[in-house]
Amino acid sequence: MTRHTRIVMSVVYWAFVIYLFVPLALMVTMGFKDSKFIGFPIRAWTFDWYATVMQDTQVLAVFGYSMAIAVSTTVLSLIIGTWMATFLGPNMFRGKAIVFALACLPAVIPGIISAIALRIFARLIDIEPGMLAIILGHTVHNVPFVALVVMARLSTQPKSHIEAARDLGADSIVAFFRVTLPYLKPALIGAGIFCMLLSFDDFVRAFFLGGYQPTLPVLIFAKLRSGMSPEINAISTIVLIMTAILGLWAERSMRRLNKGS
Amino acid sequence: MTGETDTIVHIDNVTKRFGSVVAVDRLDMRIMAGEFVTFLGPSGCGKSTTLRMLGGFETPDEGRIVLDGVDVTRKPPNRRDVNMVFQDYALFPHMTVGQNIAFGLELKGEPRDEIDRRMGELLDFLQLSGFRDRSPDQLSGGQRQRVALARALAPDPKLLLLDEPLGALDAKLRGQVQIELKDIQKRTGKTFFFVTHDQEEALTMSDRVVVMNAGRVEQAGTPEDLYFRPESRFVAEFIGETNLIEGTVRGIDKDTIAIDWNGTDVRGVAHGHQPCEGDTVTASLRLENVMCHPRKPARMNAIEGRIVSKLFKGSRTSLDIRIGGHQNTVIHAYMDAGNAAQVADDRLWISWEPERLTVLRD
């Protein structure tokens, strides 16, 4: 690489970083502005908006609701995804590629299409719009990610590990729980956090499948319609910090996973 | 009682096919309690398939496997008193050395204090005392191998299977571990079923070696039997280095077989079979059994030759000798460095004891 291209590359890189972070920085900054209106100049600073959020029972309830959906979705997705990976991974059967493609489809179908389809389907089988419908919708979307990550990890496990467990007296179920599952741990942590973030962040499916109770993104959307307020900035900043921490932790476990063992 | 009671494993006429390939072909073999038996052969000969059938990882298509009087042919690995040391050791990476060793005992439902007692014993026995709380990836290859051995011995199996467990070790360590393994086998009195493609390992450690080729047993016997009294060309060539001599059987008397080797009359013996007069046969003569003389010796099998190459290899000298009157026939021989000096001239005489020339089954 010549010196010239190196300079161009680094300029492009930093331009991208600025483009990525300036809006976030603005959003965070406005959450500390002591005024109802968003925009410069900022004359006074305050933590009041955070206090407002902490006392806003609706926001807190919605936060809990979104968390409950994210956790349930994650648990369900991990169980189904792991089961699918252990089933699809080692077994060879006719049409395996087709089964696998079908299983992965929900991950790539546009959210809006899948949301409408799920809405119609939920009504058809008499599932009320609400928590259960959202959890099912999110799970369908998340399972392929879990399955892919777990399959990747599973393919690195030496066959002899399971054979050794069987040899030492474990039936196939005990061998799975005592040897395979611990081996999958980094993959499950990574995939689990990814599921939580996907679910917590989702607007489209939650909007179409939800009942009267909004999830956090749906609530923020509703609040925006009645006008921008620094309270929204405060909520967003809290969410940003939490998801960033979770995301980085997930990224770390995934990296450990790729290094093996 | 004799015979029956000493048999710990009976591989009863077992056949295993993979698709159209016959991996193991009507194998019938008894393994005695306390024996160190090695299945030796090139890859694909069926030795590993046999081991996996004993472990319960493959099911025979025909025949039975009887372990200590009980038919275990169709029992899964977790329901037979057989444990295995895997080629890659297969230690559980998320468990400590101690947890790895305890695994089999826990699944047997042993009480905690019994598990601890047995583990302490094994750690001591295999010189792993300081390593109980280490993770397997903090150990060297040799240590990992001993942990795998301890883990397999812990549930007190009737038969221990070892699947090329020295393959992953470097050459220097391998020799040392061979001695250790043999010693451990003697001290525990366990029956070891060892699988390898390395003839040196097989010869050093085993009470009995079974040479397999293409799914069938070529020859089974003590290491000395196989080395000095091979029955087939495959065994003669697979184990050690040898000279192969082709000729026609001219006559048979009670001790020796007379062979016409391109016009030269040589004498040999046969083991496990009897050739007929007029048969074209191959015979094996080990390099170290060729004797060299400066003058014609007064004995059988004396043949004149000319040295075509002489390589000094420290403790011994390797000679290539062209035999007079035979086009392109070269006999390879080893000599002590001292004796080699005596044969200063290019011309010399070679000879061998008749029982050292083994006529092979074709």
Coordinates of C-alpha atoms in Angstrom, one line a residue:
Chain A
M1 CA 0.0 0.0 0.0
T2 CA 1.4 3.4 -0.9
R3 CA 1.6 6.3 1.5
H4 CA -1.1 8.0 -0.6
T5 CA -3.7 5.3 -0.4
R6 CA -2.9 4.8 3.3
I7 CA -3.9 8.4 4.0
V8 CA -7.0 8.2 1.9
M9 CA -8.0 5.0 3.7
S10 CA -7.5 6.5 7.1
V11 CA -9.5 9.6 6.2
V12 CA -12.4 7.4 4.9
Y13 CA -12.2 5.4 8.1
W14 CA -12.3 8.4 10.4
A15 CA -15.0 10.0 8.4
F16 CA -17.0 6.9 8.9
V17 CA -16.4 6.8 12.6
I18 CA -17.4 10.4 12.9
Y19 CA -20.6 9.8 10.9
L20 CA -21.3 6.9 13.2
F21 CA -20.7 8.6 16.5
V22 CA -21.6 12.2 16.1
P23 CA -25.4 11.5 16.0
L24 CA -25.0 9.3 19.1
A25 CA -23.0 12.0 20.9
L26 CA -25.6 14.6 20.0
M27 CA -28.4 12.4 21.3
V28 CA -26.6 11.7 24.6
T29 CA -25.7 15.4 25.0
M30 CA -29.3 16.6 24.5
G31 CA -30.4 14.3 27.4
F32 CA -28.5 16.6 29.8
K33 CA -29.9 19.9 28.5
D34 CA -31.9 21.9 31.0
S35 CA -34.7 22.9 28.5
K36 CA -37.7 21.2 26.9
F37 CA -36.4 22.0 23.4
I38 CA -33.8 19.9 21.6
G39 CA -31.2 21.9 19.8
F40 CA -28.3 24.3 20.3
P41 CA -27.3 26.4 22.1
I42 CA -27.2 24.6 25.5
R43 CA -27.3 27.2 28.3
A44 CA -27.7 24.9 31.3
W45 CA -27.0 21.3 32.2
T46 CA -29.2 18.9 34.3
F47 CA -29.7 15.3 35.4
D48 CA -33.4 16.0 35.7
W49 CA -34.4 14.1 32.6
Y50 CA -32.8 10.9 34.1
A51 CA -34.7 11.5 37.3
T52 CA -37.9 11.9 35.3
V53 CA -37.3 8.6 33.5
M54 CA -36.6 6.8 36.8
Q55 CA -39.9 8.1 38.2
D56 CA -41.9 7.5 35.1
T57 CA -43.8 4.4 36.0
Q58 CA -45.0 3.8 32.5
V59 CA -41.4 3.8 31.1
L60 CA -40.3 1.5 33.9
A61 CA -43.2 -0.9 33.3
V62 CA -42.5 -0.9 29.6
F63 CA -38.8 -1.5 30.2
G64 CA -39.7 -4.5 32.4
Y65 CA -42.1 -5.7 29.7
S66 CA -39.5 -5.5 27.0
M67 CA -37.0 -7.3 29.2
A68 CA -39.4 -10.1 30.0
I69 CA -40.1 -10.5 26.3
A70 CA -36.3 -10.5 25.5
V71 CA -35.5 -13.0 28.2
S72 CA -38.3 -15.4 27.3
T73 CA -37.4 -15.1 23.6
T74 CA -33.8 -15.8 24.4
V75 CA -34.5 -18.9 26.5
L76 CA -36.9 -20.3 23.9
S77 CA -34.5 -19.5 20.9
L78 CA -31.6 -21.1 22.7
I79 CA -33.5 -24.3 23.4
I80 CA -35.0 -24.6 19.9
G81 CA -31.8 -23.4 18.1
T82 CA -29.6 -25.8 20.0
W83 CA -31.9 -28.7 19.4
M84 CA -32.0 -27.8 15.7
A85 CA -28.2 -27.6 15.5
T86 CA -27.6 -30.9 17.3
F87 CA -30.2 -32.5 15.0
L88 CA -29.1 -30.9 11.7
G89 CA -25.4 -30.9 12.5
P90 CA -24.2 -34.5 12.7
N91 CA -27.1 -36.3 11.0
M92 CA -26.9 -36.8 7.3
F93 CA -30.2 -37.3 5.6
R94 CA -31.9 -36.6 2.3
G95 CA -33.0 -33.1 1.9
K96 CA -30.8 -31.8 4.7
A97 CA -29.9 -28.7 2.7
I98 CA -33.6 -27.9 2.1
V99 CA -34.5 -28.3 5.7
F100 CA -31.6 -26.1 6.7
A101 CA -32.5 -23.4 4.2
L102 CA -36.1 -23.4 5.4
A103 CA -34.9 -23.1 9.0
C104 CA -32.7 -20.1 8.1
L105 CA -35.4 -18.3 6.1
P106 CA -36.9 -16.4 9.0
A107 CA -33.5 -14.7 9.5
V108 CA -33.5 -13.1 6.1
I109 CA -37.2 -12.5 5.4
P110 CA -37.9 -8.7 5.7
G111 CA -39.2 -7.8 9.1
I112 CA -42.4 -6.2 7.8
I113 CA -43.4 -9.2 5.7
S114 CA -42.8 -11.6 8.5
A115 CA -44.6 -9.3 11.0
I116 CA -47.7 -9.1 8.8
A117 CA -47.6 -12.9 8.1
L118 CA -47.3 -13.6 11.8
R119 CA -50.1 -11.2 12.7
I120 CA -52.4 -13.0 10.3
F121 CA -51.3 -16.4 11.5
A122 CA -51.6 -15.5 15.2
R123 CA -55.2 -14.3 14.7
L124 CA -55.9 -17.6 12.8
I125 CA -54.8 -19.8 15.6
D126 CA -56.4 -17.5 18.2
I127 CA -53.3 -16.0 19.9
E128 CA -54.2 -12.6 21.2
P129 CA -51.9 -9.8 20.1
G130 CA -49.6 -9.2 23.1
M131 CA -46.7 -10.7 24.9
L132 CA -47.1 -14.3 23.8
A133 CA -47.5 -13.3 20.1
I134 CA -44.4 -11.1 20.3
I135 CA -42.3 -13.8 22.0
L136 CA -43.3 -16.3 19.3
G137 CA -42.6 -13.8 16.6
H138 CA -39.1 -13.0 18.0
T139 CA -38.3 -16.6 18.6
V140 CA -39.0 -17.5 15.0
H141 CA -36.7 -14.7 13.9
N142 CA -33.9 -15.6 16.4
V143 CA -33.8 -19.4 16.1
P144 CA -31.7 -19.4 12.9
F145 CA -29.0 -17.3 14.4
V146 CA -28.7 -19.5 17.4
A147 CA -28.7 -22.6 15.2
L148 CA -25.9 -21.2 13.0
V149 CA -23.7 -20.2 15.8
V150 CA -24.2 -23.5 17.7
M151 CA -23.6 -25.5 14.6
A152 CA -20.4 -23.7 13.9
R153 CA -19.2 -24.5 17.5
L154 CA -20.5 -28.1 17.3
S155 CA -18.5 -28.8 14.2
T156 CA -15.3 -28.1 16.1
Q157 CA -16.0 -30.5 18.8
P158 CA -14.0 -33.7 18.3
K159 CA -16.3 -36.7 17.9
S160 CA -14.1 -38.5 20.4
H161 CA -15.4 -36.3 23.3
I162 CA -18.9 -37.8 23.1
E163 CA -17.5 -41.2 22.5
A164 CA -15.3 -40.9 25.6
A165 CA -18.4 -39.9 27.6
R166 CA -20.3 -42.8 26.3
D167 CA -17.4 -45.1 27.0
L168 CA -17.2 -44.0 30.6
G169 CA -20.9 -44.8 31.2
A170 CA -23.0 -41.9 30.0
D171 CA -26.0 -42.5 27.9
S172 CA -26.5 -40.0 25.0
I173 CA -28.6 -37.6 27.1
V174 CA -26.1 -37.5 30.0
A175 CA -23.2 -37.1 27.4
F176 CA -25.0 -34.2 25.9
F177 CA -25.6 -32.3 29.2
R178 CA -22.3 -33.1 30.8
V179 CA -19.9 -32.9 27.8
T180 CA -21.5 -31.2 24.7
L181 CA -23.4 -28.5 26.5
P182 CA -20.4 -27.2 28.5
Y183 CA -18.4 -27.2 25.2
L184 CA -21.2 -25.1 23.6
K185 CA -21.2 -22.6 26.5
P186 CA -19.3 -19.7 24.7
A187 CA -21.5 -20.1 21.7
L188 CA -24.7 -20.1 23.8
I189 CA -23.5 -17.0 25.7
G190 CA -22.8 -15.2 22.4
A191 CA -26.0 -16.3 20.7
G192 CA -28.1 -15.6 23.8
I193 CA -26.9 -12.0 24.1
F194 CA -27.4 -11.5 20.4
C195 CA -31.0 -12.8 20.8
M196 CA -31.6 -10.4 23.7
L197 CA -30.4 -7.5 21.7
L198 CA -32.4 -8.5 18.6
S199 CA -35.6 -8.9 20.6
F200 CA -35.2 -5.7 22.8
D201 CA -34.4 -3.6 19.7
D202 CA -37.2 -4.9 17.5
F203 CA -39.9 -2.4 16.5
V204 CA -41.7 -3.9 13.5
R205 CA -42.7 -7.3 14.9
A206 CA -43.5 -5.8 18.3
F207 CA -45.7 -3.1 16.6
F208 CA -47.7 -5.6 14.6
L209 CA -48.0 -8.4 17.1
G210 CA -48.3 -6.3 20.3
G211 CA -51.5 -5.5 22.1
Y212 CA -52.3 -2.4 24.2
Q213 CA -49.1 -2.7 26.2
P214 CA -46.2 -1.2 24.1
T215 CA -42.6 -2.5 24.1
L216 CA -39.9 0.1 24.7
P217 CA -39.2 0.9 21.0
V218 CA -43.0 1.2 20.4
L219 CA -43.3 3.5 23.4
I220 CA -40.5 5.7 22.2
F221 CA -42.1 5.8 18.8
A222 CA -45.4 6.9 20.5
K223 CA -43.7 9.5 22.6
L224 CA -41.9 10.9 19.5
R225 CA -45.3 11.5 17.8
S226 CA -46.3 13.8 20.6
G227 CA -43.1 15.8 20.2
M228 CA -39.4 15.4 20.9
S229 CA -38.4 15.7 24.5
P230 CA -35.0 15.3 26.2
E231 CA -36.6 12.5 28.3
I232 CA -36.5 10.3 25.1
N233 CA -32.8 11.1 24.9
A234 CA -32.3 10.0 28.4
I235 CA -34.2 6.7 27.8
S236 CA -32.2 6.2 24.6
T237 CA -28.9 6.9 26.4
I238 CA -29.7 4.3 29.1
V239 CA -30.6 1.7 26.5
L240 CA -27.5 2.6 24.4
I241 CA -25.1 2.1 27.4
M242 CA -26.7 -1.2 28.4
T243 CA -26.8 -2.7 24.9
A244 CA -23.2 -1.5 24.2
I245 CA -22.0 -3.3 27.3
L246 CA -23.9 -6.5 26.5
G247 CA -22.9 -6.3 22.8
L248 CA -19.2 -6.0 23.6
W249 CA -19.4 -8.8 26.1
A250 CA -21.1 -11.0 23.4
E251 CA -18.5 -10.0 20.9
R252 CA -15.7 -11.1 23.3
S253 CA -17.3 -14.5 23.9
M254 CA -17.7 -15.0 20.2
R255 CA -14.1 -14.2 19.7
R256 CA -13.1 -16.7 22.3
L257 CA -15.4 -19.2 20.6
N258 CA -13.7 -18.7 17.3
K259 CA -10.3 -19.3 18.9
G260 CA -11.6 -22.7 20.0
S261 CA -11.8 -24.5 23.3
Chain B
M1 CA -10.4 -75.2 34.9
T2 CA -8.4 -74.1 32.0
G3 CA -8.9 -72.4 28.7
E4 CA -12.5 -71.2 28.9
T5 CA -12.1 -69.4 32.3
D6 CA -9.0 -67.5 31.2
T7 CA -10.7 -66.1 28.1
I8 CA -11.8 -62.5 28.9
V9 CA -12.9 -61.6 25.4
H10 CA -14.1 -63.9 22.6
I11 CA -14.4 -62.3 19.2
D12 CA -16.6 -65.0 17.7
N13 CA -16.4 -65.1 13.9
V14 CA -17.1 -61.4 13.5
T15 CA -17.6 -59.7 10.2
K16 CA -18.1 -55.9 9.7
R17 CA -18.8 -54.3 6.4
F18 CA -18.9 -50.6 5.4
G19 CA -21.0 -50.5 2.2
S20 CA -19.3 -52.9 -0.1
V21 CA -16.0 -52.9 1.8
V22 CA -15.4 -55.7 4.2
A23 CA -13.5 -54.1 7.1
V24 CA -13.3 -57.1 9.3
D25 CA -13.6 -60.6 7.7
R26 CA -14.7 -63.5 9.9
L27 CA -12.3 -62.6 12.7
D28 CA -12.2 -65.3 15.4
M29 CA -9.9 -64.5 18.3
R30 CA -9.7 -65.2 22.1
I31 CA -8.0 -62.7 24.4
M32 CA -6.7 -64.0 27.7
A33 CA -7.2 -62.2 31.0
G34 CA -4.1 -60.1 31.9
E35 CA -2.7 -60.3 28.4
F36 CA -1.2 -57.3 26.5
V37 CA -2.4 -58.0 23.0
T38 CA -1.6 -55.7 20.0
F39 CA -3.4 -55.5 16.7
L40 CA -0.9 -54.4 14.2
G41 CA -1.4 -53.5 10.6
P42 CA -1.4 -50.8 8.0
S43 CA -4.3 -48.3 7.9
G44 CA -7.5 -49.8 6.7
C45 CA -6.6 -53.3 7.8
G46 CA -9.5 -53.6 10.2
K47 CA -7.6 -53.2 13.5
S48 CA -9.4 -50.0 14.5
T49 CA -12.8 -51.3 13.4
T50 CA -12.1 -54.4 15.7
L51 CA -11.3 -52.0 18.6
R52 CA -14.4 -49.9 18.0
M53 CA -16.5 -53.1 17.9
L54 CA -15.1 -54.1 21.3
G55 CA -15.8 -50.6 22.6
G56 CA -19.4 -50.7 21.4
F57 CA -18.9 -47.9 18.8
E58 CA -19.6 -50.2 15.9
T59 CA -21.9 -53.2 15.7
P60 CA -20.7 -56.4 13.9
D61 CA -22.8 -57.5 10.9
E62 CA -22.1 -61.1 11.8
G63 CA -20.7 -62.9 14.8
R64 CA -20.7 -62.2 18.5
I65 CA -18.5 -60.4 21.0
V66 CA -18.4 -62.2 24.3
L67 CA -16.9 -60.3 27.3
D68 CA -16.3 -62.4 30.3
G69 CA -19.0 -64.9 29.4
V70 CA -21.6 -62.2 28.6
D71 CA -22.7 -61.5 25.0
V72 CA -22.2 -57.7 24.6
T73 CA -22.4 -57.6 20.8
R74 CA -25.3 -55.2 20.8
K75 CA -24.7 -53.4 24.0
P76 CA -24.0 -49.7 23.8
P77 CA -20.6 -48.4 25.0
N78 CA -22.0 -47.2 28.3
R79 CA -23.3 -50.7 29.2
R80 CA -20.1 -52.7 28.9
D81 CA -17.1 -53.0 31.2
V82 CA -14.7 -51.8 28.6
N83 CA -12.9 -48.5 28.7
M84 CA -10.8 -46.8 26.0
V85 CA -7.8 -44.5 25.7
F86 CA -8.5 -42.4 22.6
Q87 CA -5.9 -41.5 20.0
D88 CA -6.4 -37.8 20.7
Y89 CA -7.0 -38.6 24.4
A90 CA -10.5 -36.9 24.2
L91 CA -10.0 -35.3 27.6
F92 CA -13.0 -33.1 28.5
P93 CA -11.6 -29.6 28.1
H94 CA -14.0 -28.0 30.6
M95 CA -13.1 -30.3 33.4
T96 CA -10.0 -30.5 35.5
V97 CA -7.8 -33.6 35.5
G98 CA -9.5 -34.8 38.7
Q99 CA -13.0 -34.3 37.3
N100 CA -12.0 -36.1 34.1
I101 CA -10.8 -39.1 36.1
A102 CA -13.9 -39.0 38.4
F103 CA -16.3 -38.9 35.5
G104 CA -16.6 -42.6 35.0
L105 CA -16.8 -43.3 38.7
E106 CA -19.6 -40.8 39.2
L107 CA -21.6 -42.3 36.4
K108 CA -21.1 -45.7 38.1
G109 CA -22.7 -44.2 41.2
E110 CA -19.7 -44.6 43.4
P111 CA -19.9 -42.6 46.7
R112 CA -17.8 -39.5 46.9
D113 CA -15.2 -40.8 49.3
E114 CA -14.7 -43.9 47.2
I115 CA -14.2 -41.7 44.2
D116 CA -11.7 -39.6 46.0
R117 CA -9.8 -42.7 47.3
R118 CA -9.6 -44.3 43.9
M119 CA -8.6 -41.0 42.2
G120 CA -5.8 -40.4 44.7
E121 CA -4.6 -43.9 44.0
L122 CA -4.5 -43.4 40.3
L123 CA -3.0 -40.0 40.5
D124 CA -0.2 -41.5 42.6
F125 CA 0.2 -44.5 40.4
L126 CA 0.5 -42.5 37.2
Q127 CA 2.7 -39.7 38.8
L128 CA 0.0 -37.1 38.4
S129 CA -0.4 -36.1 42.0
G130 CA 0.2 -32.4 41.6
F131 CA -2.1 -32.1 38.6
R132 CA -5.5 -32.9 40.1
D133 CA -6.8 -29.3 39.7
R134 CA -5.1 -28.5 36.5
S135 CA -7.0 -28.1 33.3
P136 CA -6.0 -30.6 30.5
D137 CA -4.7 -27.9 28.2
Q138 CA -2.0 -27.0 30.8
L139 CA -0.5 -30.4 30.5
S140 CA 2.2 -31.8 28.2
G141 CA 1.4 -34.6 25.7
G142 CA 2.8 -37.3 27.9
Q143 CA 0.9 -36.0 30.9
R144 CA -2.3 -35.8 28.9
Q145 CA -1.8 -39.4 27.8
R146 CA -1.4 -40.5 31.5
V147 CA -4.6 -38.6 32.4
A148 CA -6.5 -40.4 29.6
L149 CA -5.1 -43.7 30.9
A150 CA -6.1 -42.9 34.5
R151 CA -9.6 -41.9 33.4
A152 CA -10.0 -45.2 31.5
L153 CA -8.6 -47.3 34.4
A154 CA -10.7 -45.6 37.0
P155 CA -14.0 -47.5 36.5
D156 CA -11.9 -50.7 36.8
P157 CA -12.8 -52.1 33.3
K158 CA -12.4 -55.8 32.3
L159 CA -10.7 -54.7 29.1
L160 CA -8.7 -51.6 28.3
L161 CA -8.7 -50.5 24.7
L162 CA -5.8 -48.3 23.5
D163 CA -6.2 -46.7 20.0
E164 CA -2.8 -45.7 18.9
P165 CA -2.3 -43.6 22.0
L166 CA 1.4 -42.9 21.3
G167 CA 0.8 -41.5 17.9
A168 CA 0.6 -37.9 19.1
L169 CA 3.9 -38.1 21.1
D170 CA 7.3 -37.2 19.7
A171 CA 9.7 -40.0 18.9
K172 CA 11.9 -39.6 22.0
L173 CA 9.0 -39.6 24.5
R174 CA 7.4 -42.5 22.7
G175 CA 10.1 -44.9 23.7
Q176 CA 9.8 -44.0 27.3
V177 CA 6.0 -44.2 27.3
Q178 CA 6.2 -47.7 25.8
I179 CA 8.2 -48.9 28.8
E180 CA 5.8 -47.1 31.2
L181 CA 2.7 -48.6 29.5
K182 CA 4.0 -52.1 29.7
D183 CA 5.0 -51.5 33.3
I184 CA 1.5 -50.2 34.1
Q185 CA -0.1 -53.1 32.4
K186 CA 2.0 -55.6 34.4
R187 CA 1.3 -53.8 37.7
T188 CA -2.4 -53.5 37.2
G189 CA -2.8 -57.0 35.7
K190 CA -5.4 -55.5 33.3
T191 CA -6.0 -56.9 29.8
F192 CA -4.7 -54.4 27.3
F193 CA -6.0 -54.3 23.7
F194 CA -3.6 -52.1 21.9
V195 CA -3.9 -51.0 18.3
T196 CA -1.1 -49.5 16.3
H197 CA 0.5 -49.4 12.8
D198 CA 4.0 -49.1 14.4
Q199 CA 5.8 -52.4 14.5
E200 CA 8.3 -51.3 17.0
E201 CA 5.6 -50.4 19.5
A202 CA 4.0 -53.8 18.9
L203 CA 7.2 -55.7 19.4
T204 CA 8.3 -53.9 22.5
M205 CA 5.2 -54.0 24.6
S206 CA 3.0 -57.0 23.6
D207 CA 2.7 -60.5 25.0
R208 CA 1.0 -61.3 21.7
V209 CA 0.8 -59.5 18.4
V210 CA -1.9 -60.0 15.9
V211 CA -1.0 -58.8 12.4
M212 CA -4.0 -57.9 10.3
N213 CA -4.2 -57.3 6.6
A214 CA -7.3 -56.5 4.6
G215 CA -9.7 -57.5 7.4
R216 CA -8.1 -60.8 8.2
V217 CA -5.5 -62.1 10.6
E218 CA -2.2 -62.7 8.8
Q219 CA -0.5 -64.2 11.8
A220 CA -0.8 -64.1 15.6
G221 CA 2.0 -64.9 18.0
T222 CA 4.6 -63.6 20.3
P223 CA 6.8 -60.8 19.0
E224 CA 9.7 -63.3 18.6
D225 CA 7.4 -65.6 16.6
L226 CA 6.4 -62.9 14.2
Y227 CA 9.9 -61.5 13.8
F228 CA 11.9 -64.8 13.4
R229 CA 9.2 -67.2 12.2
P230 CA 6.9 -65.2 9.9
E231 CA 4.4 -67.3 8.1
S232 CA 3.5 -65.0 5.2
R233 CA 5.3 -62.6 3.0
F234 CA 3.1 -59.8 4.3
V235 CA 4.3 -60.4 7.9
A236 CA 7.9 -60.8 6.9
E237 CA 7.9 -57.5 5.0
F238 CA 5.7 -55.6 7.5
I239 CA 7.8 -56.4 10.5
G240 CA 11.5 -55.5 10.3
E241 CA 13.7 -55.6 7.3
T242 CA 14.3 -58.8 5.4
N243 CA 15.8 -60.4 2.3
L244 CA 13.3 -62.3 0.1
I245 CA 14.5 -65.3 -1.8
E246 CA 12.5 -66.9 -4.5
G247 CA 13.0 -70.5 -5.6
T248 CA 11.6 -73.9 -6.2
V249 CA 11.2 -76.6 -3.5
R250 CA 13.5 -79.5 -4.5
G251 CA 13.0 -81.7 -1.5
I252 CA 11.8 -81.9 2.1
D253 CA 13.4 -83.9 4.9
K254 CA 12.3 -84.0 8.5
D255 CA 14.1 -80.8 9.6
T256 CA 14.7 -78.6 6.5
I257 CA 13.4 -77.7 3.1
A258 CA 15.8 -77.8 0.2
I259 CA 15.2 -74.9 -2.3
D260 CA 16.7 -74.4 -5.7
W261 CA 17.5 -70.7 -5.7
N262 CA 18.6 -69.9 -9.3
G263 CA 20.7 -73.0 -9.4
T264 CA 22.1 -72.7 -5.9
D265 CA 21.0 -75.2 -3.3
V266 CA 19.8 -73.5 -0.1
R267 CA 18.1 -74.8 3.0
G268 CA 15.3 -73.3 5.1
V269 CA 12.3 -74.1 7.3
A270 CA 8.6 -73.4 7.2
H271 CA 6.3 -72.5 10.1
G272 CA 2.5 -73.0 10.3
H273 CA 2.4 -74.6 6.8
Q274 CA 4.2 -77.2 4.7
P275 CA 5.1 -76.5 1.1
C276 CA 5.2 -79.3 -1.5
E277 CA 8.0 -80.5 -3.8
G278 CA 8.0 -78.5 -7.0
D279 CA 6.2 -75.4 -5.4
T280 CA 7.6 -72.0 -6.2
V281 CA 8.1 -70.3 -2.9
T282 CA 9.4 -67.1 -1.3
A283 CA 11.6 -67.3 1.8
S284 CA 12.6 -64.6 4.2
L285 CA 16.1 -64.1 5.7
R286 CA 16.6 -61.4 8.3
L287 CA 19.5 -59.1 7.6
E288 CA 21.2 -59.8 11.0
N289 CA 21.0 -63.6 10.3
V290 CA 23.3 -63.4 7.3
M291 CA 26.8 -64.4 8.4
C292 CA 29.9 -63.2 6.5
H293 CA 33.2 -65.2 6.2
P294 CA 36.5 -64.2 4.5
R295 CA 36.9 -67.8 3.2
K296 CA 34.5 -70.6 2.3
P297 CA 33.1 -71.9 5.5
A298 CA 32.5 -75.6 6.0
R299 CA 28.7 -75.4 6.5
M300 CA 25.4 -75.4 4.7
N301 CA 24.1 -72.4 2.8
A302 CA 27.6 -71.1 1.9
I303 CA 27.5 -68.8 -1.0
E304 CA 30.2 -66.6 -2.6
G305 CA 29.5 -63.0 -3.2
R306 CA 31.0 -59.6 -3.8
I307 CA 30.4 -56.5 -1.7
V308 CA 28.8 -53.7 -3.7
S309 CA 28.3 -51.3 -0.9
K310 CA 29.4 -51.0 2.7
L311 CA 27.9 -48.4 5.0
F312 CA 29.2 -47.7 8.4
K313 CA 26.3 -47.0 10.8
G314 CA 28.1 -46.9 14.2
S315 CA 27.3 -50.0 16.1
R316 CA 26.9 -52.0 13.0
T317 CA 27.8 -52.0 9.3
S318 CA 25.3 -52.4 6.6
L319 CA 26.4 -54.5 3.6
D320 CA 25.0 -55.1 0.1
I321 CA 26.4 -58.3 -1.3
R322 CA 26.0 -59.4 -4.9
I323 CA 25.7 -63.1 -5.1
G324 CA 27.9 -64.9 -7.7
G325 CA 26.2 -66.4 -10.6
H326 CA 22.9 -64.6 -9.9
Q327 CA 22.1 -61.7 -12.0
N328 CA 21.1 -58.6 -10.0
T329 CA 20.6 -60.6 -6.8
V330 CA 21.7 -58.5 -3.8
I331 CA 21.6 -59.7 -0.2
H332 CA 21.4 -57.1 2.5
A333 CA 23.3 -57.9 5.7
Y334 CA 24.1 -56.3 9.0
M335 CA 27.5 -56.9 10.7
D336 CA 29.0 -55.8 13.9
A337 CA 31.5 -53.1 13.2
G338 CA 34.3 -55.4 14.5
N339 CA 33.5 -58.3 12.2
A340 CA 33.0 -56.0 9.2
A341 CA 36.7 -55.0 9.5
Q342 CA 37.7 -58.7 9.0
V343 CA 36.1 -58.8 5.6
A344 CA 38.5 -56.4 4.1
D345 CA 38.3 -57.8 0.6
D346 CA 35.4 -57.2 -1.8
R347 CA 35.0 -60.9 -2.1
L348 CA 33.5 -62.9 0.7
W349 CA 31.3 -65.8 1.6
I350 CA 27.9 -65.6 3.2
S351 CA 26.0 -68.3 5.1
W352 CA 23.0 -68.7 7.5
E353 CA 21.6 -71.3 9.8
P354 CA 18.8 -73.2 8.0
E355 CA 16.2 -72.3 10.7
R356 CA 16.8 -68.6 9.9
L357 CA 15.5 -68.9 6.3
T358 CA 11.8 -69.0 6.6
V359 CA 9.7 -70.3 3.7
L360 CA 6.6 -68.2 3.5
R361 CA 3.0 -69.0 2.6
D362 CA 2.3 -67.3 -0.7

